[in-house]
mmCIF file of C-alpha atoms in Angstrom:
data_model
loop_
_atom_site.group_PDB
_atom_site.id
_atom_site.type_symbol
_atom_site.label_atom_id
_atom_site.label_comp_id
_atom_site.label_asym_id
_atom_site.label_seq_id
_atom_site.Cartn_x
_atom_site.Cartn_y
_atom_site.Cartn_z
ATOM 1 C CA MET A 166 -46.296 32.687 39.857
ATOM 2 C CA ALA A 167 -44.425 33.345 36.641
ATOM 3 C CA SER A 168 -46.141 33.180 33.299
ATOM 4 C CA LEU A 169 -44.677 30.904 30.484
ATOM 5 C CA ASN A 170 -45.223 33.139 27.423
ATOM 6 C CA VAL A 171 -45.331 29.755 25.607
ATOM 7 C CA GLY A 172 -47.158 31.627 23.171
ATOM 8 C CA ASN A 173 -44.628 34.458 22.666
ATOM 9 C CA LEU A 174 -41.848 31.337 21.994
ATOM 10 C CA GLY A 175 -44.388 29.789 19.294
ATOM 11 C CA GLU A 176 -44.709 33.247 17.105
ATOM 12 C CA TYR A 177 -41.050 33.810 17.043
ATOM 13 C CA LEU A 178 -40.367 29.837 16.377
ATOM 14 C CA ARG A 179 -42.566 30.459 13.422
ATOM 15 C CA GLU A 180 -41.040 33.416 12.544
ATOM 16 C CA GLN A 181 -37.915 32.592 12.655
ATOM 17 C CA ARG A 182 -38.542 28.792 10.719
ATOM 18 C CA ARG A 183 -40.156 31.529 7.787
ATOM 19 C CA ASN A 184 -36.865 33.133 7.844
ATOM 20 C CA ALA A 185 -34.741 30.305 7.217
ATOM 21 C CA GLN A 186 -37.757 29.369 4.686
ATOM 22 C CA LEU A 187 -37.821 25.713 6.236
ATOM 23 C CA SER A 188 -41.317 23.920 6.161
ATOM 24 C CA LEU A 189 -42.839 22.758 9.388
ATOM 25 C CA ARG A 190 -41.603 18.984 8.654
ATOM 26 C CA GLN A 191 -38.551 20.006 7.565
ATOM 27 C CA LEU A 192 -37.776 22.322 10.628
ATOM 28 C CA ALA A 193 -39.284 19.318 12.825
ATOM 29 C CA ASP A 194 -36.721 16.759 10.639
ATOM 30 C CA ALA A 195 -34.112 18.737 10.880
ATOM 31 C CA ALA A 196 -34.410 19.249 14.950
ATOM 32 C CA GLY A 197 -35.611 15.265 15.371
ATOM 33 C CA VAL A 198 -38.743 16.399 16.490
ATOM 34 C CA SER A 199 -42.208 15.074 15.645
ATOM 35 C CA ASN A 200 -43.996 17.370 13.106
ATOM 36 C CA PRO A 201 -47.229 17.649 15.078
ATOM 37 C CA TYR A 202 -45.167 18.375 18.183
ATOM 38 C CA LEU A 203 -43.319 21.824 16.234
ATOM 39 C CA SER A 204 -47.094 22.646 15.215
ATOM 40 C CA GLN A 205 -47.723 22.212 19.162
ATOM 41 C CA ILE A 206 -44.970 24.309 20.206
ATOM 42 C CA GLU A 207 -45.637 26.630 17.733
ATOM 43 C CA ARG A 208 -49.014 27.219 18.514
ATOM 44 C CA GLY A 209 -47.992 27.793 21.607
ATOM 45 C CA LEU A 210 -49.580 24.246 22.705
ATOM 46 C CA ARG A 211 -46.805 22.646 24.128
ATOM 47 C CA LYS A 212 -43.638 24.461 26.410
ATOM 48 C CA PRO A 213 -41.091 22.594 25.246
ATOM 49 C CA SER A 214 -37.764 20.963 27.170
ATOM 50 C CA ALA A 215 -34.576 22.631 27.013
ATOM 51 C CA GLU A 216 -33.297 20.092 25.537
ATOM 52 C CA VAL A 217 -36.144 19.856 22.797
ATOM 53 C CA LEU A 218 -35.198 23.996 22.442
ATOM 54 C CA GLN A 219 -31.442 23.069 21.941
ATOM 55 C CA GLN A 220 -32.613 21.088 18.828
ATOM 56 C CA VAL A 221 -35.035 23.351 17.560
ATOM 57 C CA ALA A 222 -32.335 26.546 17.786
ATOM 58 C CA LYS A 223 -29.309 24.351 16.117
ATOM 59 C CA ALA A 224 -31.695 23.295 12.851
ATOM 60 C CA LEU A 225 -32.821 27.414 12.648
ATOM 61 C CA ARG A 226 -29.560 28.233 13.530
ATOM 62 C CA ILE A 227 -29.798 30.401 16.070
ATOM 63 C CA SER A 228 -28.779 31.315 19.453
ATOM 64 C CA ALA A 229 -30.654 28.899 21.666
ATOM 65 C CA GLU A 230 -30.547 31.359 24.344
ATOM 66 C CA THR A 231 -32.743 33.180 22.570
ATOM 67 C CA LEU A 232 -35.084 30.490 22.473
ATOM 68 C CA TYR A 233 -34.807 29.863 26.679
ATOM 69 C CA VAL A 234 -35.096 33.471 27.729
ATOM 70 C CA ARG A 235 -39.042 33.185 24.889
ATOM 71 C CA ALA A 236 -39.710 29.762 27.224
ATOM 72 C CA GLY A 237 -39.542 31.218 30.860
ATOM 73 C CA ILE A 238 -36.096 28.954 31.053
ATOM 74 C CA LEU A 239 -33.473 32.276 31.267
ATOM 75 C CA ASP A 240 -34.446 35.252 33.520
ATOM 76 C CA ALA A 241 -34.579 37.947 30.117
ATOM 77 C CA GLU A 242 -33.790 41.168 32.886
ATOM 78 C CA ARG A 243 -30.234 40.280 33.774
ATOM 79 C CA ASP A 244 -29.018 39.528 29.977
ATOM 80 C CA ARG A 245 -31.603 40.791 27.565
ATOM 81 C CA ASP A 246 -29.744 42.969 25.285
ATOM 82 C CA GLU A 247 -26.924 40.736 24.789
ATOM 83 C CA ILE A 248 -29.366 38.329 24.062
ATOM 84 C CA GLU A 249 -30.983 40.283 21.814
ATOM 85 C CA THR A 250 -27.558 41.519 20.532
ATOM 86 C CA ARG A 251 -26.385 37.892 19.534
ATOM 87 C CA ALA A 252 -29.893 37.226 17.988
ATOM 88 C CA VAL A 253 -29.768 39.983 15.532
ATOM 89 C CA ILE A 254 -26.038 38.865 14.356
ATOM 90 C CA LEU A 255 -27.147 35.140 14.172
ATOM 91 C CA ALA A 256 -30.534 36.576 12.112
ATOM 92 C CA ASP A 257 -28.975 38.699 9.899
ATOM 93 C CA PRO A 258 -28.987 37.170 5.921
ATOM 94 C CA SER A 259 -26.034 39.171 4.987
ATOM 95 C CA LEU A 260 -23.561 36.990 7.027
ATOM 96 C CA ASP A 261 -22.425 33.737 6.462
ATOM 97 C CA GLU A 262 -22.329 31.292 9.450
ATOM 98 C CA ARG A 263 -18.509 31.384 9.429
ATOM 99 C CA GLN A 264 -18.274 35.411 9.272
ATOM 100 C CA LYS A 265 -21.733 35.506 12.374
ATOM 101 C CA GLN A 266 -19.615 32.961 14.683
ATOM 102 C CA VAL A 267 -16.477 35.477 14.121
ATOM 103 C CA LEU A 268 -18.394 37.954 15.052
ATOM 104 C CA LEU A 269 -20.016 37.069 17.718
ATOM 105 C CA GLN A 270 -16.980 35.731 19.417
ATOM 106 C CA ILE A 271 -15.133 39.556 18.963
ATOM 107 C CA TYR A 272 -18.484 41.137 20.644
ATOM 108 C CA GLU A 273 -17.988 38.663 23.203
ATOM 109 C CA SER A 274 -14.081 39.486 23.971
ATOM 110 C CA PHE A 275 -15.667 43.361 24.250
ATOM 111 C CA ARG A 276 -18.151 42.345 26.987
ATOM 112 C CA LYS A 277 -15.100 40.230 28.736
ATOM 113 C CA GLU A 278 -12.744 43.025 28.493
ATOM 114 C CA ASN A 279 -14.894 45.845 29.657
ATOM 115 C CA GLY A 280 -16.134 44.200 32.823
ATOM 116 C CA ASN A 281 -19.612 42.305 31.827
ATOM 117 C CA HIS A 282 -21.091 43.191 34.909
ATOM 118 C CA ASP A 283 -24.825 44.209 35.403
ATOM 119 C CA GLY A 284 -24.439 47.588 36.905
ATOM 120 C CA GLY A 285 -24.118 49.639 33.197
ATOM 121 C CA PRO A 286 -21.370 51.028 32.025
ATOM 122 C CA ASP A 287 -18.673 52.255 34.244
ATOM 123 C CA ASP A 288 -19.364 55.386 36.428
ATOM 124 C CA GLY A 289 -15.330 56.087 36.319
ATOM 125 C CA ASP A 290 -15.158 54.877 40.311
ATOM 126 C CA GLY A 291 -11.801 53.348 40.785
ATOM 127 C CA ALA A 292 -11.307 53.219 36.716
ATOM 128 C CA GLU A 293 -8.046 54.263 35.276
ATOM 129 C CA PRO A 294 -7.623 55.535 31.741
ATOM 130 C CA SER A 295 -6.591 53.334 29.240
ATOM 131 C CA SER A 296 -4.421 55.515 27.397
ATOM 132 C CA LYS A 297 -1.746 56.299 30.016
#
């Protein structure tokens, strides 16, 4: 039986809300959820649905995938590096929203170009160098 780590999600949400300089009430309004419900999520008393997490992520301007992993909805092991990289980009206060989106698009294109497989970097088996 997998543990839910709902407390971890709540702590993370509180940290992201504070980084965004939003009160609990402001975030609840922006996400379209009730203030008491959001408070219970932050305190680890409730496990929100994927839809609620998506609304909260949008209001915080962070990756919904990151919240899904922290809530136990997505498998953290497989995509941890990608999700953490995306989260760092989205949390960077020195970038505006357009810059963050462009950087994420570039990051994704590089991942696709490199094969985006679970086995890590290519061993060189059968791969030809790109400079011929």
